[in-house]
Short mmCIF file of C-alpha atoms and ligand atoms in Angstrom, two decimals:
data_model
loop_
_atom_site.label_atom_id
_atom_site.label_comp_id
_atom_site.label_asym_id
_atom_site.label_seq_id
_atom_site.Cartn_x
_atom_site.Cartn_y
_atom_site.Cartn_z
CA UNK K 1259 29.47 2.07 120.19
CA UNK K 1260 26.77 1.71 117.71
CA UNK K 1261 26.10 -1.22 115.79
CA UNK K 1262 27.81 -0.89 111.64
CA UNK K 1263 25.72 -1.71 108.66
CA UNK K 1264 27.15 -1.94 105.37
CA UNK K 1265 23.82 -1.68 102.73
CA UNK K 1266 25.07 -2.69 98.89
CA UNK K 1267 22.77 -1.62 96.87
CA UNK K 1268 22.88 0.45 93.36
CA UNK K 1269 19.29 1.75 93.50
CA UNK K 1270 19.63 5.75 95.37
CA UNK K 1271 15.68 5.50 96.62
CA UNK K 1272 16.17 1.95 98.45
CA UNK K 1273 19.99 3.20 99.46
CA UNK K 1274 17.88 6.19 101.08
CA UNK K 1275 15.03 4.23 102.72
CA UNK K 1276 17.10 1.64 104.58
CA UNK K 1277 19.63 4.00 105.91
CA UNK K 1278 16.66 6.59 107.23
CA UNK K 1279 14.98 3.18 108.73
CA UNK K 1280 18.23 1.62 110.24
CA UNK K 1281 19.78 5.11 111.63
CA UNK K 1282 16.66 5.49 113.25
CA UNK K 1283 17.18 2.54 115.11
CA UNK K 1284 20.39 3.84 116.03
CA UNK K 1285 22.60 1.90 113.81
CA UNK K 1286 25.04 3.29 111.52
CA UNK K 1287 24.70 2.77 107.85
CA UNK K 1288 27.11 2.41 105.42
CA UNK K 1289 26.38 2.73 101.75
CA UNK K 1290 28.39 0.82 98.89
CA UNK K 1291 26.86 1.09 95.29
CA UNK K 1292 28.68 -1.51 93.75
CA UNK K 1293 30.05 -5.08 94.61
CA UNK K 1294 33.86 -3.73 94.04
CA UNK K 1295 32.75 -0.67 96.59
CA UNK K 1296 30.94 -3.35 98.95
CA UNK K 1297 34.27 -5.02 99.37
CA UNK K 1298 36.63 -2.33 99.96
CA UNK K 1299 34.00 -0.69 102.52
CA UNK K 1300 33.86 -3.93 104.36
CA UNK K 1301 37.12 -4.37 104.54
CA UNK K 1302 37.57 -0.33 105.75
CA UNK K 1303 34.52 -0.24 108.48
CA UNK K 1304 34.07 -3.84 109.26
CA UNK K 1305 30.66 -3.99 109.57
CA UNK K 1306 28.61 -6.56 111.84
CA UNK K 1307 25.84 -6.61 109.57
CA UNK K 1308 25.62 -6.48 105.42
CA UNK K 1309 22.53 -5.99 103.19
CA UNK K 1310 23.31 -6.98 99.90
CA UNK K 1311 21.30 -6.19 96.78
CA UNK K 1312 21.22 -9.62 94.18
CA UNK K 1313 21.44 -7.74 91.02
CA UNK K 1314 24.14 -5.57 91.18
CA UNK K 1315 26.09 -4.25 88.36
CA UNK K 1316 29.39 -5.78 87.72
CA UNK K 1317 30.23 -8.61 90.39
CA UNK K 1318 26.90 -9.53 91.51
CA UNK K 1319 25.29 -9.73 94.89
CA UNK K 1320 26.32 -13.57 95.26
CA UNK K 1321 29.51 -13.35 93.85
CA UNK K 1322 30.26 -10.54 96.23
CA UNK K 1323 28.86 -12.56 99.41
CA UNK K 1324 31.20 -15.35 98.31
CA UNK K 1325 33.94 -13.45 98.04
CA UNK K 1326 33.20 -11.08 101.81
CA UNK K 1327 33.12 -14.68 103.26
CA UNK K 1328 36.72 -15.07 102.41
CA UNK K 1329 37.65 -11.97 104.27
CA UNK K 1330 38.29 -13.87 107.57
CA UNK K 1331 37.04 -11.01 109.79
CA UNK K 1332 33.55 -11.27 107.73
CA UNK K 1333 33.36 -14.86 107.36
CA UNK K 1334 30.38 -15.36 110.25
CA UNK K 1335 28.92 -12.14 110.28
CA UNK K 1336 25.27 -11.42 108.79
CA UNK K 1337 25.09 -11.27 104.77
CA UNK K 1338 21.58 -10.32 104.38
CA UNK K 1339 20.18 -10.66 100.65
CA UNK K 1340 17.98 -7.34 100.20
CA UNK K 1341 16.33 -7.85 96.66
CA UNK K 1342 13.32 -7.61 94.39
CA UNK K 1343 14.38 -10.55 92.36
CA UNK K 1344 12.49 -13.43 93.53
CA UNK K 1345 12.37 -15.83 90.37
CA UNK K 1346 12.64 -19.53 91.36
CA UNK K 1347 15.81 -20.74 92.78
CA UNK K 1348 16.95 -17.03 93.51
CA UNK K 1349 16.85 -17.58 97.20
CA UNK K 1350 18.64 -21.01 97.15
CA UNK K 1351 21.61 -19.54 95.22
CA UNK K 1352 21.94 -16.67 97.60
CA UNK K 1353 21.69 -19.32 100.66
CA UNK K 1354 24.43 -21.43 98.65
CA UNK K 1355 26.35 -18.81 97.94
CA UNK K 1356 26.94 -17.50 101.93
CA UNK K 1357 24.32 -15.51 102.83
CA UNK K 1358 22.60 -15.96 105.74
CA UNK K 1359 19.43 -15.09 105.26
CA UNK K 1360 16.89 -13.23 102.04
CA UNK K 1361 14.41 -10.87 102.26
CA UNK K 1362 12.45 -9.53 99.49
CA UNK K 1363 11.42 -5.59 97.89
CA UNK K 1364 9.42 -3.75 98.43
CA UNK K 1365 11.17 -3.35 101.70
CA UNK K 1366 8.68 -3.64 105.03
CA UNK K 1367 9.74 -0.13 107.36
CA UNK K 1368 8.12 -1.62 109.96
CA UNK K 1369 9.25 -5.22 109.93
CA UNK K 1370 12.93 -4.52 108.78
CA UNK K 1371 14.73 -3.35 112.15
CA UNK K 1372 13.40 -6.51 113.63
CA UNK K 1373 14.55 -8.63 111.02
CA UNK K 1374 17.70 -7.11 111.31
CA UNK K 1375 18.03 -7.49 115.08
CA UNK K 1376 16.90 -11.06 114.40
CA UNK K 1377 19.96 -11.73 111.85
CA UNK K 1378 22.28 -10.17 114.50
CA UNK K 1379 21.27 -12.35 117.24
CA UNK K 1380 22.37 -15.30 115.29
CA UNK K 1381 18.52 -16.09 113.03
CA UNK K 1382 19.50 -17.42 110.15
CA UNK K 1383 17.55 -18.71 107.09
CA UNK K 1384 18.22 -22.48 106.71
CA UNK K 1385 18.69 -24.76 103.08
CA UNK K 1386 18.69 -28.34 103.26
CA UNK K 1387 22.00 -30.44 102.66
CA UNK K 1388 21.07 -31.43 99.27
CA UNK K 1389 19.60 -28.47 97.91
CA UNK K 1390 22.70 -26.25 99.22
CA UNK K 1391 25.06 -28.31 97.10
CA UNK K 1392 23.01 -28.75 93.87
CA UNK K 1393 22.89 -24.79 94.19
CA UNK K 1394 26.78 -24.07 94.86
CA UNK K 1395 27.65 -26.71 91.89
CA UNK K 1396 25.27 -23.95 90.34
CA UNK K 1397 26.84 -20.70 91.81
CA UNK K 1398 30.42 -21.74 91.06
CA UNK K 1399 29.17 -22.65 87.12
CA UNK K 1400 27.66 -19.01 87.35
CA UNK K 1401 31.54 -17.54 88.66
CA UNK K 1402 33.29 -19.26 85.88
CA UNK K 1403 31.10 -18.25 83.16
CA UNK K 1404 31.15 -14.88 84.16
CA UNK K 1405 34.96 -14.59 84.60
CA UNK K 1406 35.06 -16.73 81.18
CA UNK K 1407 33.10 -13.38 79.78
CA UNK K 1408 35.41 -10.97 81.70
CA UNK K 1409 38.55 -12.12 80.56
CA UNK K 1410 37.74 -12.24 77.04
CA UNK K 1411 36.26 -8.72 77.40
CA UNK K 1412 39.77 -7.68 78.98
CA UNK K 1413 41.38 -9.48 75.82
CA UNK K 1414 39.62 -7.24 73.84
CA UNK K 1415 40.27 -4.09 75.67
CA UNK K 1416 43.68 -5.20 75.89
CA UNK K 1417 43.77 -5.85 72.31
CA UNK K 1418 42.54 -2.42 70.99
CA UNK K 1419 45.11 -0.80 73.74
CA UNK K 1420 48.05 -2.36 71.92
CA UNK K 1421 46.23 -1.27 68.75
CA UNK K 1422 45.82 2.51 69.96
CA UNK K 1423 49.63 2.54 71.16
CA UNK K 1424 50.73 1.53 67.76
CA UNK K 1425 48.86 4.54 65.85
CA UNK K 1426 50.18 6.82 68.57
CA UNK K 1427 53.93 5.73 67.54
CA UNK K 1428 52.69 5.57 63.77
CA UNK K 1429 51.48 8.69 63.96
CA UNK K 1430 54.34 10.42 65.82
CA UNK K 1431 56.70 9.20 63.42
CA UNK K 1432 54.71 10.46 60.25
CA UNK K 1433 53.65 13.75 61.93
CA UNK K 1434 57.77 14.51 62.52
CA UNK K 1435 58.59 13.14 59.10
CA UNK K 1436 56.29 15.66 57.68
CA UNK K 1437 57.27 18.12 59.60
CA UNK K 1438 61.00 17.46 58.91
CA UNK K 1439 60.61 18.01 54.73
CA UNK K 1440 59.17 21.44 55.25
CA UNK K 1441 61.70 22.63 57.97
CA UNK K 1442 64.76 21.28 55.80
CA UNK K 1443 63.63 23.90 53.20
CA UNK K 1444 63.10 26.61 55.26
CA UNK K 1445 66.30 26.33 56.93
CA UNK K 1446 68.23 25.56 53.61
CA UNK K 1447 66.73 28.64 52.46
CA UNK K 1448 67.93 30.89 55.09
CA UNK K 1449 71.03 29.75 55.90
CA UNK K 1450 71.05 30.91 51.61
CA UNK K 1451 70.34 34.27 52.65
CA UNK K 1452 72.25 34.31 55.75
CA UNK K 1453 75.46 33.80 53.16
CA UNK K 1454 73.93 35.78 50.31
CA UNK K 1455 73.82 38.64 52.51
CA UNK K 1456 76.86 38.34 54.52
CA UNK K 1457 78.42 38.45 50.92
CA UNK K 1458 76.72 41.99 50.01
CA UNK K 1459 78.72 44.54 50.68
CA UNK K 1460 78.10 48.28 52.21
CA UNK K 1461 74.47 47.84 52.81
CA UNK K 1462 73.08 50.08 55.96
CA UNK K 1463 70.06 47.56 55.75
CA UNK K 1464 72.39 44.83 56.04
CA UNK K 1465 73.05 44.49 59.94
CA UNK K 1466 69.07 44.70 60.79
CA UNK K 1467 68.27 41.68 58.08
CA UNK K 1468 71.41 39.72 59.40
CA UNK K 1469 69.51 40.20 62.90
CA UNK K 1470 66.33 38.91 61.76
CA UNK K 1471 67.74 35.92 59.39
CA UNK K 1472 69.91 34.79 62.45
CA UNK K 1473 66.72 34.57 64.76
CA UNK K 1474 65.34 32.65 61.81
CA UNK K 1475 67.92 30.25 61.83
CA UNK K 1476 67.62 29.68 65.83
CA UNK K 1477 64.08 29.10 65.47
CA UNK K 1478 64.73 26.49 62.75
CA UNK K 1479 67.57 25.05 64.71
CA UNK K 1480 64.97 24.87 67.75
CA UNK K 1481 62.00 23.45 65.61
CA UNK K 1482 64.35 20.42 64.54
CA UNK K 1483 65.61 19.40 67.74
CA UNK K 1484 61.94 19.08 68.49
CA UNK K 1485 60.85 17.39 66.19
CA UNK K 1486 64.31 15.25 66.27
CA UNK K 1487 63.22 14.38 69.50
CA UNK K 1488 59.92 13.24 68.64
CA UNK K 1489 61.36 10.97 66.20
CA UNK K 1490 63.99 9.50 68.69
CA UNK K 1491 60.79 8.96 71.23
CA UNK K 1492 59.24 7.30 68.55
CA UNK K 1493 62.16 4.90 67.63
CA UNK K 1494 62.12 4.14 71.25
CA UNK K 1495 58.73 3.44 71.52
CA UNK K 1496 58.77 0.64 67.86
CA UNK K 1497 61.76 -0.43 69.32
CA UNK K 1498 63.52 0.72 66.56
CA UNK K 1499 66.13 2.43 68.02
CA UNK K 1500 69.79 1.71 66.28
CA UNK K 1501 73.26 1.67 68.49
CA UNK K 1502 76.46 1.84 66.75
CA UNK K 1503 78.87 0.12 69.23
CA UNK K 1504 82.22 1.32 70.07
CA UNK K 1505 84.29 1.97 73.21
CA UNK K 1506 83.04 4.88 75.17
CA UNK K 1507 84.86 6.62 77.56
CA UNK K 1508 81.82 8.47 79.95
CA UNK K 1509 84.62 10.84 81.15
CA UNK K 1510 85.14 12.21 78.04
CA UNK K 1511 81.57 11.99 77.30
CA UNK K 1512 80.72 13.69 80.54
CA UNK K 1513 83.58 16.57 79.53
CA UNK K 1514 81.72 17.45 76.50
CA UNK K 1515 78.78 17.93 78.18
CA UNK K 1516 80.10 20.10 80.36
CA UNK K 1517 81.38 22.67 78.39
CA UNK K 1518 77.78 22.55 76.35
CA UNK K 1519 76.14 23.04 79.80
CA UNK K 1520 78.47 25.63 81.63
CA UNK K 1521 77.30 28.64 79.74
CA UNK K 1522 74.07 27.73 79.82
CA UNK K 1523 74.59 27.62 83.75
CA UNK K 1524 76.03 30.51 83.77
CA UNK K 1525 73.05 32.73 82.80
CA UNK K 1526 70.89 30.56 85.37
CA UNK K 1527 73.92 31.46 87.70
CA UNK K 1528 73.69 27.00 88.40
CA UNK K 1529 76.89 25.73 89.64
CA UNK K 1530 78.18 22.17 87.48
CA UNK K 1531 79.97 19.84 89.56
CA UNK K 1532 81.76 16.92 88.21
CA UNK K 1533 83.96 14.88 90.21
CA UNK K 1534 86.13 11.48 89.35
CA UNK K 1535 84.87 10.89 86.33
CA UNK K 1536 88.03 10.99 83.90
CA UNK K 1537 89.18 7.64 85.58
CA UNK K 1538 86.45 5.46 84.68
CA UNK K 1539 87.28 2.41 82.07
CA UNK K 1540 85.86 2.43 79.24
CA UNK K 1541 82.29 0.30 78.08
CA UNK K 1542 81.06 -0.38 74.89
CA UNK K 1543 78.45 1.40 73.49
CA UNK K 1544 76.51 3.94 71.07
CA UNK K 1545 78.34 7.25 72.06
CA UNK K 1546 75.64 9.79 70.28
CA UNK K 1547 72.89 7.96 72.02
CA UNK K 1548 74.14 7.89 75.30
CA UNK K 1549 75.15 11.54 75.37
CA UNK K 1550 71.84 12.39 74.43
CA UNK K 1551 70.59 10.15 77.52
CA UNK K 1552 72.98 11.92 79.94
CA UNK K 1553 72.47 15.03 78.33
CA UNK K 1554 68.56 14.87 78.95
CA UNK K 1555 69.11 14.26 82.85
CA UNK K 1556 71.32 16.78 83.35
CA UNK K 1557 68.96 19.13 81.34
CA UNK K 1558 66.01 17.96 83.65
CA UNK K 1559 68.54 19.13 86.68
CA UNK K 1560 68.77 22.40 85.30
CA UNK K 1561 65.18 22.83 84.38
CA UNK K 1562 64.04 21.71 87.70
CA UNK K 1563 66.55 23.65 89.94
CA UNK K 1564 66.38 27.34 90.80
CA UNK K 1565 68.77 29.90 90.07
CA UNK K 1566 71.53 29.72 92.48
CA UNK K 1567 71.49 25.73 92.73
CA UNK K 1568 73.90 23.47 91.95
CA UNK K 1569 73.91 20.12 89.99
CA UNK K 1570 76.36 17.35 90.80
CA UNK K 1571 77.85 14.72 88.33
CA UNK K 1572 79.84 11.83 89.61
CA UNK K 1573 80.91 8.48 88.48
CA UNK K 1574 82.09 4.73 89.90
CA UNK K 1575 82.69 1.50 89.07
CA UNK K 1576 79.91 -0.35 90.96
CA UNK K 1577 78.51 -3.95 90.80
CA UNK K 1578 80.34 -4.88 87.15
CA UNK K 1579 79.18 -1.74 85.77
CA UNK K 1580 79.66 2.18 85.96
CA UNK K 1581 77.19 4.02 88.17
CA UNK K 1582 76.41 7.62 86.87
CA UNK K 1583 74.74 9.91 89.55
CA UNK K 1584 73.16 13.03 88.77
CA UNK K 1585 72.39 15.30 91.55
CA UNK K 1586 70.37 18.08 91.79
CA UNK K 1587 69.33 21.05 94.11
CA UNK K 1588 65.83 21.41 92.88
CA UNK K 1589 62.13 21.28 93.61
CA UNK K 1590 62.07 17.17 93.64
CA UNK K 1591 59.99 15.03 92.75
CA UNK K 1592 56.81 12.83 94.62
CA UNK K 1593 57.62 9.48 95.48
CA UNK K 1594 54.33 8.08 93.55
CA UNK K 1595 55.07 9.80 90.48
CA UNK K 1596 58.86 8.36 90.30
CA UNK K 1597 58.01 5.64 88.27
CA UNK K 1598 55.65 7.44 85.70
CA UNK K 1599 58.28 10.43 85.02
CA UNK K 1600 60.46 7.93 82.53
CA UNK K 1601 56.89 7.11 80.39
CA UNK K 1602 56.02 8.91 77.20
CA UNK K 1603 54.37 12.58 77.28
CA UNK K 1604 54.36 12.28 81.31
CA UNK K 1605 54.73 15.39 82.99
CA UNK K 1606 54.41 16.58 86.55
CA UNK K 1607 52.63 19.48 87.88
CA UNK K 1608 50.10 22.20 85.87
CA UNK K 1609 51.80 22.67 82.09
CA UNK K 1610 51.75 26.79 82.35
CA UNK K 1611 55.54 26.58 82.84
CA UNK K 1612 55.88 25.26 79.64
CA UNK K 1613 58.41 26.24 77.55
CA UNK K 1614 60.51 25.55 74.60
CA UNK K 1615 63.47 26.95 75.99
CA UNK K 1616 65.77 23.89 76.75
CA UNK K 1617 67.03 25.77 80.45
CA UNK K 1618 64.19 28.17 81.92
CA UNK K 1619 63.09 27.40 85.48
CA UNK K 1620 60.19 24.73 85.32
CA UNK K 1621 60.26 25.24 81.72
CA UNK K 1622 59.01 21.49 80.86
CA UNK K 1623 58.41 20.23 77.51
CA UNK K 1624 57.13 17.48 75.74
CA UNK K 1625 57.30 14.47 78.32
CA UNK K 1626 59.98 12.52 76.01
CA UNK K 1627 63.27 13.62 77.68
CA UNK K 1628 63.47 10.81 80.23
CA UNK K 1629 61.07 8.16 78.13
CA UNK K 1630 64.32 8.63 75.69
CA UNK K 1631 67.04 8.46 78.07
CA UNK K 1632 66.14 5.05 79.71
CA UNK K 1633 65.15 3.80 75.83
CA UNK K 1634 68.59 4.33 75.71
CA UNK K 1635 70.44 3.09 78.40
CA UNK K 1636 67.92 -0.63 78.40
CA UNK K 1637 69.14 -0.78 74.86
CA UNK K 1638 72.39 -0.87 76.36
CA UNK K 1639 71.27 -3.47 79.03
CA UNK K 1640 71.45 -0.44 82.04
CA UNK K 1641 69.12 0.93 84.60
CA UNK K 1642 68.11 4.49 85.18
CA UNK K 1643 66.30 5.46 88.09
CA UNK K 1644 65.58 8.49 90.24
CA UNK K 1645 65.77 9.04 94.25
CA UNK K 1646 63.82 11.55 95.78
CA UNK K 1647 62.03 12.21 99.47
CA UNK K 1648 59.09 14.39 97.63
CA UNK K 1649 58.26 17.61 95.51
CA UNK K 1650 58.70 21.31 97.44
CA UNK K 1651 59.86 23.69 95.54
CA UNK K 1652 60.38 26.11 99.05
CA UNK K 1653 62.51 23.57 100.84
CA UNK K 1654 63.84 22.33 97.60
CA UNK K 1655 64.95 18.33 98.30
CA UNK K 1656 66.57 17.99 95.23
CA UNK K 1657 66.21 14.98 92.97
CA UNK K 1658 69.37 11.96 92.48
CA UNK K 1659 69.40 10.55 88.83
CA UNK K 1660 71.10 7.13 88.98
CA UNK K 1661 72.62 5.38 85.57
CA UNK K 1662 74.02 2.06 85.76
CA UNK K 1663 75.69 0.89 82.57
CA UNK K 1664 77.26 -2.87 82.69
CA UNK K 1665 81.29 -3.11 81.99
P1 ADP Q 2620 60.41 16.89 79.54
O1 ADP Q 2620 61.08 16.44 78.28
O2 ADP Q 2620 59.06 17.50 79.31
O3 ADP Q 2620 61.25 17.67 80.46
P2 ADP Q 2620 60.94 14.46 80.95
O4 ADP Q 2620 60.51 13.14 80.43
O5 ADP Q 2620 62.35 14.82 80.81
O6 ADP Q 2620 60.00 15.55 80.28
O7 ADP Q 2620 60.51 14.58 82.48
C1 ADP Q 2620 59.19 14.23 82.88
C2 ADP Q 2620 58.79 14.98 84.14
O8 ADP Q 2620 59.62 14.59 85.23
C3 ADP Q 2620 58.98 16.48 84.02
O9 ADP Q 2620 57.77 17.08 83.57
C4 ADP Q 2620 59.31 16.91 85.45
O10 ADP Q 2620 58.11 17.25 86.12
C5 ADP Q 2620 59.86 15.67 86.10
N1 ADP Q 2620 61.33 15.77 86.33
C6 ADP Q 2620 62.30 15.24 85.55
N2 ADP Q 2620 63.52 15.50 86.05
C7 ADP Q 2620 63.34 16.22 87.16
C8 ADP Q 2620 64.22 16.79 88.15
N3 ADP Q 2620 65.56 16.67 88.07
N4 ADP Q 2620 63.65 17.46 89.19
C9 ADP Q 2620 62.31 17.57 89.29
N5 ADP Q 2620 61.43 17.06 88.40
C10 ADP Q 2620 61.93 16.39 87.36
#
């Protein structure tokens, strides 16, 4: 087995020299351009030597010595410092710091296998008591201001984050406001002219208009829900969402639902299972909202299941609460993404299926559907979660939607 080196080093033209040099010598070379990448490479292909450039961008060459030493598999191997930086004091620091030995740029072809075989047969370059703790006082004065500078640079990444999220809300709640004033009008106006004409009498043009004005009028219908469902997201995301409490029975809740979802199931040809769910005691709650919670899950298990599938409601009382499960027969969903699918605009997959109809196959839409339904249920201090072994929509796995809503 040949011996590993790992060479850190961000320059591509000494990166290239050392590893022709070194695999020439048989060993195999391992090439990290970053401390971060150093680190993780280390930890992967344990090396038995490392080369480690001083001046490295982000967590320096030291810093990144100090911290392979506290990898306890690394902790006595070879850290070689490789570098062209040879101000005063830039060798003790390295020394202080944990490695074992520096050599400077440019690098020597000829000399650096046997240096290398030196450092592996246990050469190292020494540093006096005295000097090697004046220079780690240094080194760890060097860690903390740099993490001093890091942290407040996070702060101020972190800062302008928060700042970008609120203009994203901001701006989704004055983009659906403005969209809402225009789309009143146009739908006051035709549902005018949907009457007006309905009114005129023994018109052959009247049937053909009627025709049109009613597709109007689903359109507009269509249009506000969307943008109604911006402005709930929205809500959500200020945290300005409203509940009006009141007993809520989820059976009956559940019934409604189901006679606004069997015809749509019926054109998918989707069987709608609900079982015990007219028994369940009442809790207190917003009724509206948590329809439209439910009503978004169940949606998702139609969007997401083939024709011919079937999606399962049930209901129980369950650890002081009422556990809603929503079952489906459909195309699943990955384990990694399970988390992310209840965050704003987050959608799986390529967007092609897109679609605005609320029940087509795949037909996704804007990412807000399950950000709004668990808005809703932690406003009501419940959980929402999903169980699935993984996306294929051949063997279709089917997803489980799980509400939990205290008593
Ligand atoms: P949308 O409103 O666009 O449908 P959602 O927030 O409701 O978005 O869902 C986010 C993503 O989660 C969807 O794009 C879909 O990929 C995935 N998803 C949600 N429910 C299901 C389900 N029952 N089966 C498979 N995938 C689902």
């Amino acid at each position: 087995m040949s011996t590993r080196v790992l060479y850190i080093e961000d320059d591509q033209d000494s990166q290239r020299l050392v590893s022709r040099v070194l695999s020439s010598f048989g060993y195999e070379v391992f090439l990290a351009k970053d401390g971060l990448e150093g680190v993780t490479l280390a930890r992967e292909k344990q090396p038995h030597l490392v080369l480690i450039d001083i001046n490295l961008p982000h967590l320096d060459g030291r810093a990144t010595t100090t911290r392979l030493r506290s990898i306890p598999t690394l902790a006595s191997i070879p850290i070689v410092a490789l570098t062209a930086n040879i101000s005063p004091g830039n060798r003790e620091l390295a020394l202080a710091a944990g490695c074992t030995g520096f050599l400077t740029k440019p690098i020597d072809i000829d000399e650096l296998p046997k240096q290398v075989s030196a450092f592996l047969h246990g050469y190292k370059h020494s540093l006096p008591e005295e000097a090697r703790n004046q220079n780690l006082e240094q080194h760890a004065r060097n860690l903390v201001e740099k993490l001093e500078a890091k942290v407040r640079e996070l702060e101020n990444i972190n800062a302008q984050l928060y700042r970008l999220d609120r203009m994203k809300s901001e701006f989704l709640t004055l983009a659906s406001h403005e969209l809402r004033t225009p789309l009143t009008l146009v739908g006051g106006y035709s549902d005018i002219l949907e009457k007006q004409l309905q009114q005129m009498t023994d018109l052959a043009m009247l049937p053909p208009i009627l025709q049109v004005v009613e597709k109007l009028n689903k359109g507009v219908s269509r249009l506000k829900e969307i943008v109604d469902e911006i402005v709930r997201g929205a809500r959500i995301a200020t945290g300005a969402l409203h509940l009006a409490w009141q007993p809520v029975l989820i059976g009956v809740l559940l019934a409604e639902l189901e006679a606004y979802f069997l015809p749509i199931c019926q054109t998918r040809n989707l069987t709608l299972q609900m079982e015990n769910l007219r028994g369940l005691p009442a809790i207190v709650g917003d009724e509206e909202q948590l329809k439209t919670a439910v009503k978004n899950v169940i949606e998702n298990g139609i969007k997401y299941t083939p024709d011919g599938g079937e999606i399962s409601v049930s209901g129980q009382v369950l650890g002081g609460g009422i556990e809603i499960q929503i079952k489906d027969t459909g195309i699943g969903i990955p384990p990694e993404e399970q988390s992310y699918i209840f965050d704003e605009f987050h959608v799986l997959g390529p967007i092609d299926h897109h679609s605005t109809s609320k029940s087509a196959f795949q037909g996704g839409g804007l990412g807000l559907g399950l950000t709004i339904a668990r808005g809703i249920i932690e406003a009501h201090n419940g959980r929402i979660w999903v169980e699935s072994s993984g996306r294929d929509p051949d063997k279709l796995p089917g997803s489980t939607f799980h509400i939990w809503l205290p008593l």
